[in-house]
Amino acid sequence: MLTGGMVMVVSAGLLMLAAFNSQQAWAAIVQKTVSILFSFGAVAYTAAQRQMAYASTDFTLNRLFSLQFLSGFCFVIAGIDMIEQYWTILKPLVVKDLESYFIYLKVVYNNWVVLLLIGGLLQLYTSHRIANIESRMQD
């Protein structure tokens, strides 16, 4: 889980660095490579986190683990959106005219940032609440 999380953080940082230096020749290569690395990190992180979740009789813990899974799902979808933005795999299949191009831009272009933010906030909230509830259960 730690490896997947670190890969996601480093990948997102490198992606921002490449975005700020988009006029450089290396930026396009970094964006394409890092988007795939981020996706692998997101899948590894979500899978490892899902293995850590345990079946509990406490409704609150079950809800928090479900929110953690939603957070991981946001990370994975952000990775897929990131790959589509930099590799444009679906663009030739979807874009037929100007209207469909604008719809494609609204759906794909930089929306991975929003998904990453939502996933990060959910992750922050759930990790804090789970640790708090588990510490109260031990007392």
PDB file of C-alpha atoms in Angstrom:
ATOM      1  CA  MET A   1       0.000   0.000   0.000  1.00  0.00           C
ATOM      2  CA  LEU A   2       2.848   2.335   0.847  1.00  0.00           C
ATOM      3  CA  THR A   3       4.539   1.688  -2.491  1.00  0.00           C
ATOM      4  CA  GLY A   4       1.346   2.389  -4.438  1.00  0.00           C
ATOM      5  CA  GLY A   5       0.763   5.591  -2.475  1.00  0.00           C
ATOM      6  CA  MET A   6       4.322   6.790  -3.012  1.00  0.00           C
ATOM      7  CA  VAL A   7       4.105   6.037  -6.741  1.00  0.00           C
ATOM      8  CA  MET A   8       0.901   8.102  -6.921  1.00  0.00           C
ATOM      9  CA  VAL A   9       2.388  11.054  -5.030  1.00  0.00           C
ATOM     10  CA  VAL A  10       5.639  11.114  -7.013  1.00  0.00           C
ATOM     11  CA  SER A  11       3.749  10.672 -10.299  1.00  0.00           C
ATOM     12  CA  ALA A  12       1.360  13.526  -9.529  1.00  0.00           C
ATOM     13  CA  GLY A  13       4.302  15.748  -8.578  1.00  0.00           C
ATOM     14  CA  LEU A  14       6.190  14.927 -11.770  1.00  0.00           C
ATOM     15  CA  LEU A  15       3.051  15.565 -13.778  1.00  0.00           C
ATOM     16  CA  MET A  16       2.694  19.020 -12.266  1.00  0.00           C
ATOM     17  CA  LEU A  17       6.380  19.712 -12.943  1.00  0.00           C
ATOM     18  CA  ALA A  18       5.912  18.684 -16.565  1.00  0.00           C
ATOM     19  CA  ALA A  19       2.763  20.819 -16.842  1.00  0.00           C
ATOM     20  CA  PHE A  20       4.628  23.903 -15.640  1.00  0.00           C
ATOM     21  CA  ASN A  21       7.414  23.196 -18.156  1.00  0.00           C
ATOM     22  CA  SER A  22       5.162  22.175 -21.039  1.00  0.00           C
ATOM     23  CA  GLN A  23       7.306  24.007 -23.605  1.00  0.00           C
ATOM     24  CA  GLN A  24      10.241  21.698 -22.898  1.00  0.00           C
ATOM     25  CA  ALA A  25      10.788  18.635 -25.091  1.00  0.00           C
ATOM     26  CA  TRP A  26      10.886  16.233 -22.145  1.00  0.00           C
ATOM     27  CA  ALA A  27       7.492  17.310 -20.773  1.00  0.00           C
ATOM     28  CA  ALA A  28       5.357  15.319 -23.229  1.00  0.00           C
ATOM     29  CA  ILE A  29       7.355  12.135 -22.601  1.00  0.00           C
ATOM     30  CA  VAL A  30       7.112  12.590 -18.831  1.00  0.00           C
ATOM     31  CA  GLN A  31       3.354  13.224 -19.011  1.00  0.00           C
ATOM     32  CA  LYS A  32       2.709  10.053 -20.981  1.00  0.00           C
ATOM     33  CA  THR A  33       4.969   7.890 -18.825  1.00  0.00           C
ATOM     34  CA  VAL A  34       3.843   9.292 -15.498  1.00  0.00           C
ATOM     35  CA  SER A  35       0.144   8.917 -16.308  1.00  0.00           C
ATOM     36  CA  ILE A  36       0.619   5.160 -16.690  1.00  0.00           C
ATOM     37  CA  LEU A  37       2.742   4.953 -13.524  1.00  0.00           C
ATOM     38  CA  PHE A  38       0.065   6.848 -11.589  1.00  0.00           C
ATOM     39  CA  SER A  39      -2.592   4.401 -12.762  1.00  0.00           C
ATOM     40  CA  PHE A  40      -0.547   1.388 -11.664  1.00  0.00           C
ATOM     41  CA  GLY A  41       0.086   3.044  -8.298  1.00  0.00           C
ATOM     42  CA  ALA A  42      -3.619   3.815  -7.868  1.00  0.00           C
ATOM     43  CA  VAL A  43      -4.621   0.221  -8.625  1.00  0.00           C
ATOM     44  CA  ALA A  44      -1.953  -1.153  -6.257  1.00  0.00           C
ATOM     45  CA  TYR A  45      -2.946   1.276  -3.501  1.00  0.00           C
ATOM     46  CA  THR A  46      -6.652   0.523  -3.834  1.00  0.00           C
ATOM     47  CA  ALA A  47      -6.112  -3.239  -3.941  1.00  0.00           C
ATOM     48  CA  ALA A  48      -3.850  -3.185  -0.877  1.00  0.00           C
ATOM     49  CA  GLN A  49      -6.256  -0.961   1.003  1.00  0.00           C
ATOM     50  CA  ARG A  50      -9.154  -3.241   0.144  1.00  0.00           C
ATOM     51  CA  GLN A  51      -7.196  -6.189   1.577  1.00  0.00           C
ATOM     52  CA  MET A  52      -6.764  -4.292   4.848  1.00  0.00           C
ATOM     53  CA  ALA A  53     -10.498  -3.675   5.281  1.00  0.00           C
ATOM     54  CA  TYR A  54     -12.084  -6.204   7.567  1.00  0.00           C
ATOM     55  CA  ALA A  55     -15.676  -7.166   8.160  1.00  0.00           C
ATOM     56  CA  SER A  56     -16.834  -5.412  11.282  1.00  0.00           C
ATOM     57  CA  THR A  57     -20.096  -5.408  13.149  1.00  0.00           C
ATOM     58  CA  ASP A  58     -19.759  -1.666  13.687  1.00  0.00           C
ATOM     59  CA  PHE A  59     -21.867   0.230  11.151  1.00  0.00           C
ATOM     60  CA  THR A  60     -19.620   3.303  11.278  1.00  0.00           C
ATOM     61  CA  LEU A  61     -16.471   1.341  10.463  1.00  0.00           C
ATOM     62  CA  ASN A  62     -18.185  -0.435   7.583  1.00  0.00           C
ATOM     63  CA  ARG A  63     -19.335   2.923   6.211  1.00  0.00           C
ATOM     64  CA  LEU A  64     -15.831   4.366   6.529  1.00  0.00           C
ATOM     65  CA  PHE A  65     -14.294   1.374   4.744  1.00  0.00           C
ATOM     66  CA  SER A  66     -16.853   1.841   1.965  1.00  0.00           C
ATOM     67  CA  LEU A  67     -15.828   5.492   1.699  1.00  0.00           C
ATOM     68  CA  GLN A  68     -12.198   4.396   1.483  1.00  0.00           C
ATOM     69  CA  PHE A  69     -13.106   2.123  -1.407  1.00  0.00           C
ATOM     70  CA  LEU A  70     -14.862   5.074  -3.086  1.00  0.00           C
ATOM     71  CA  SER A  71     -11.703   7.090  -2.574  1.00  0.00           C
ATOM     72  CA  GLY A  72      -9.618   4.388  -4.233  1.00  0.00           C
ATOM     73  CA  PHE A  73     -12.122   4.237  -7.070  1.00  0.00           C
ATOM     74  CA  CYS A  74     -11.663   8.007  -7.534  1.00  0.00           C
ATOM     75  CA  PHE A  75      -7.890   7.466  -7.732  1.00  0.00           C
ATOM     76  CA  VAL A  76      -8.254   4.732 -10.358  1.00  0.00           C
ATOM     77  CA  ILE A  77     -10.684   6.777 -12.481  1.00  0.00           C
ATOM     78  CA  ALA A  78      -8.326   9.769 -12.152  1.00  0.00           C
ATOM     79  CA  GLY A  79      -5.534   7.576 -13.544  1.00  0.00           C
ATOM     80  CA  ILE A  80      -7.695   6.455 -16.451  1.00  0.00           C
ATOM     81  CA  ASP A  81      -8.666  10.063 -17.153  1.00  0.00           C
ATOM     82  CA  MET A  82      -5.005  11.046 -16.954  1.00  0.00           C
ATOM     83  CA  ILE A  83      -4.067   8.398 -19.515  1.00  0.00           C
ATOM     84  CA  GLU A  84      -6.853   9.544 -21.830  1.00  0.00           C
ATOM     85  CA  GLN A  85      -5.769  13.175 -21.552  1.00  0.00           C
ATOM     86  CA  TYR A  86      -2.159  12.502 -22.512  1.00  0.00           C
ATOM     87  CA  TRP A  87      -2.556   9.501 -24.835  1.00  0.00           C
ATOM     88  CA  THR A  88      -5.941  10.431 -26.441  1.00  0.00           C
ATOM     89  CA  ILE A  89      -6.906   6.815 -27.042  1.00  0.00           C
ATOM     90  CA  LEU A  90     -10.667   7.362 -27.255  1.00  0.00           C
ATOM     91  CA  LYS A  91     -10.566  10.759 -28.968  1.00  0.00           C
ATOM     92  CA  PRO A  92     -10.568   9.430 -32.568  1.00  0.00           C
ATOM     93  CA  LEU A  93     -13.447   7.115 -31.725  1.00  0.00           C
ATOM     94  CA  VAL A  94     -15.594   9.693 -29.919  1.00  0.00           C
ATOM     95  CA  VAL A  95     -14.948  13.008 -31.655  1.00  0.00           C
ATOM     96  CA  LYS A  96     -16.848  13.280 -34.932  1.00  0.00           C
ATOM     97  CA  ASP A  97     -17.760  16.974 -35.077  1.00  0.00           C
ATOM     98  CA  LEU A  98     -17.177  20.207 -33.192  1.00  0.00           C
ATOM     99  CA  GLU A  99     -19.947  19.587 -30.663  1.00  0.00           C
ATOM    100  CA  SER A 100     -18.641  16.152 -29.725  1.00  0.00           C
ATOM    101  CA  TYR A 101     -15.142  17.657 -29.431  1.00  0.00           C
ATOM    102  CA  PHE A 102     -16.349  20.169 -26.841  1.00  0.00           C
ATOM    103  CA  ILE A 103     -18.157  17.434 -24.914  1.00  0.00           C
ATOM    104  CA  TYR A 104     -14.963  15.360 -25.005  1.00  0.00           C
ATOM    105  CA  LEU A 105     -12.987  18.309 -23.619  1.00  0.00           C
ATOM    106  CA  LYS A 106     -15.494  18.835 -20.802  1.00  0.00           C
ATOM    107  CA  VAL A 107     -15.366  15.200 -19.792  1.00  0.00           C
ATOM    108  CA  VAL A 108     -11.637  14.502 -20.129  1.00  0.00           C
ATOM    109  CA  TYR A 109      -9.487  17.615 -20.008  1.00  0.00           C
ATOM    110  CA  ASN A 110      -7.913  18.067 -16.535  1.00  0.00           C
ATOM    111  CA  ASN A 111     -10.849  16.468 -14.691  1.00  0.00           C
ATOM    112  CA  TRP A 112      -8.424  14.001 -13.141  1.00  0.00           C
ATOM    113  CA  VAL A 113      -7.365  16.808 -10.796  1.00  0.00           C
ATOM    114  CA  VAL A 114     -10.896  17.014  -9.355  1.00  0.00           C
ATOM    115  CA  LEU A 115     -11.087  13.251  -8.901  1.00  0.00           C
ATOM    116  CA  LEU A 116      -7.679  13.249  -7.237  1.00  0.00           C
ATOM    117  CA  LEU A 117      -8.796  15.992  -4.844  1.00  0.00           C
ATOM    118  CA  ILE A 118     -12.033  14.174  -3.968  1.00  0.00           C
ATOM    119  CA  GLY A 119     -10.155  10.919  -3.413  1.00  0.00           C
ATOM    120  CA  GLY A 120      -7.532  12.627  -1.268  1.00  0.00           C
ATOM    121  CA  LEU A 121     -10.094  14.380   0.920  1.00  0.00           C
ATOM    122  CA  LEU A 122     -12.062  11.166   1.418  1.00  0.00           C
ATOM    123  CA  GLN A 123      -8.836   9.349   2.251  1.00  0.00           C
ATOM    124  CA  LEU A 124      -7.864  11.998   4.800  1.00  0.00           C
ATOM    125  CA  TYR A 125     -11.267  11.931   6.469  1.00  0.00           C
ATOM    126  CA  THR A 126     -11.621   8.150   6.618  1.00  0.00           C
ATOM    127  CA  SER A 127      -8.100   7.455   7.856  1.00  0.00           C
ATOM    128  CA  HIS A 128      -8.551   9.942  10.699  1.00  0.00           C
ATOM    129  CA  ARG A 129     -11.994   8.623  11.669  1.00  0.00           C
ATOM    130  CA  ILE A 130     -11.000   4.928  11.480  1.00  0.00           C
ATOM    131  CA  ALA A 131      -7.963   5.502  13.682  1.00  0.00           C
ATOM    132  CA  ASN A 132     -10.090   7.448  16.157  1.00  0.00           C
ATOM    133  CA  ILE A 133     -12.805   4.769  16.336  1.00  0.00           C
ATOM    134  CA  GLU A 134     -10.327   1.917  16.642  1.00  0.00           C
ATOM    135  CA  SER A 135      -8.459   3.670  19.472  1.00  0.00           C
ATOM    136  CA  ARG A 136     -11.754   4.146  21.348  1.00  0.00           C
ATOM    137  CA  MET A 137     -12.587   0.463  20.847  1.00  0.00           C
ATOM    138  CA  GLN A 138      -9.296  -0.578  22.452  1.00  0.00           C
ATOM    139  CA  ASP A 139      -9.913   1.551  25.547  1.00  0.00           C
TER     140      ASP A 139
END
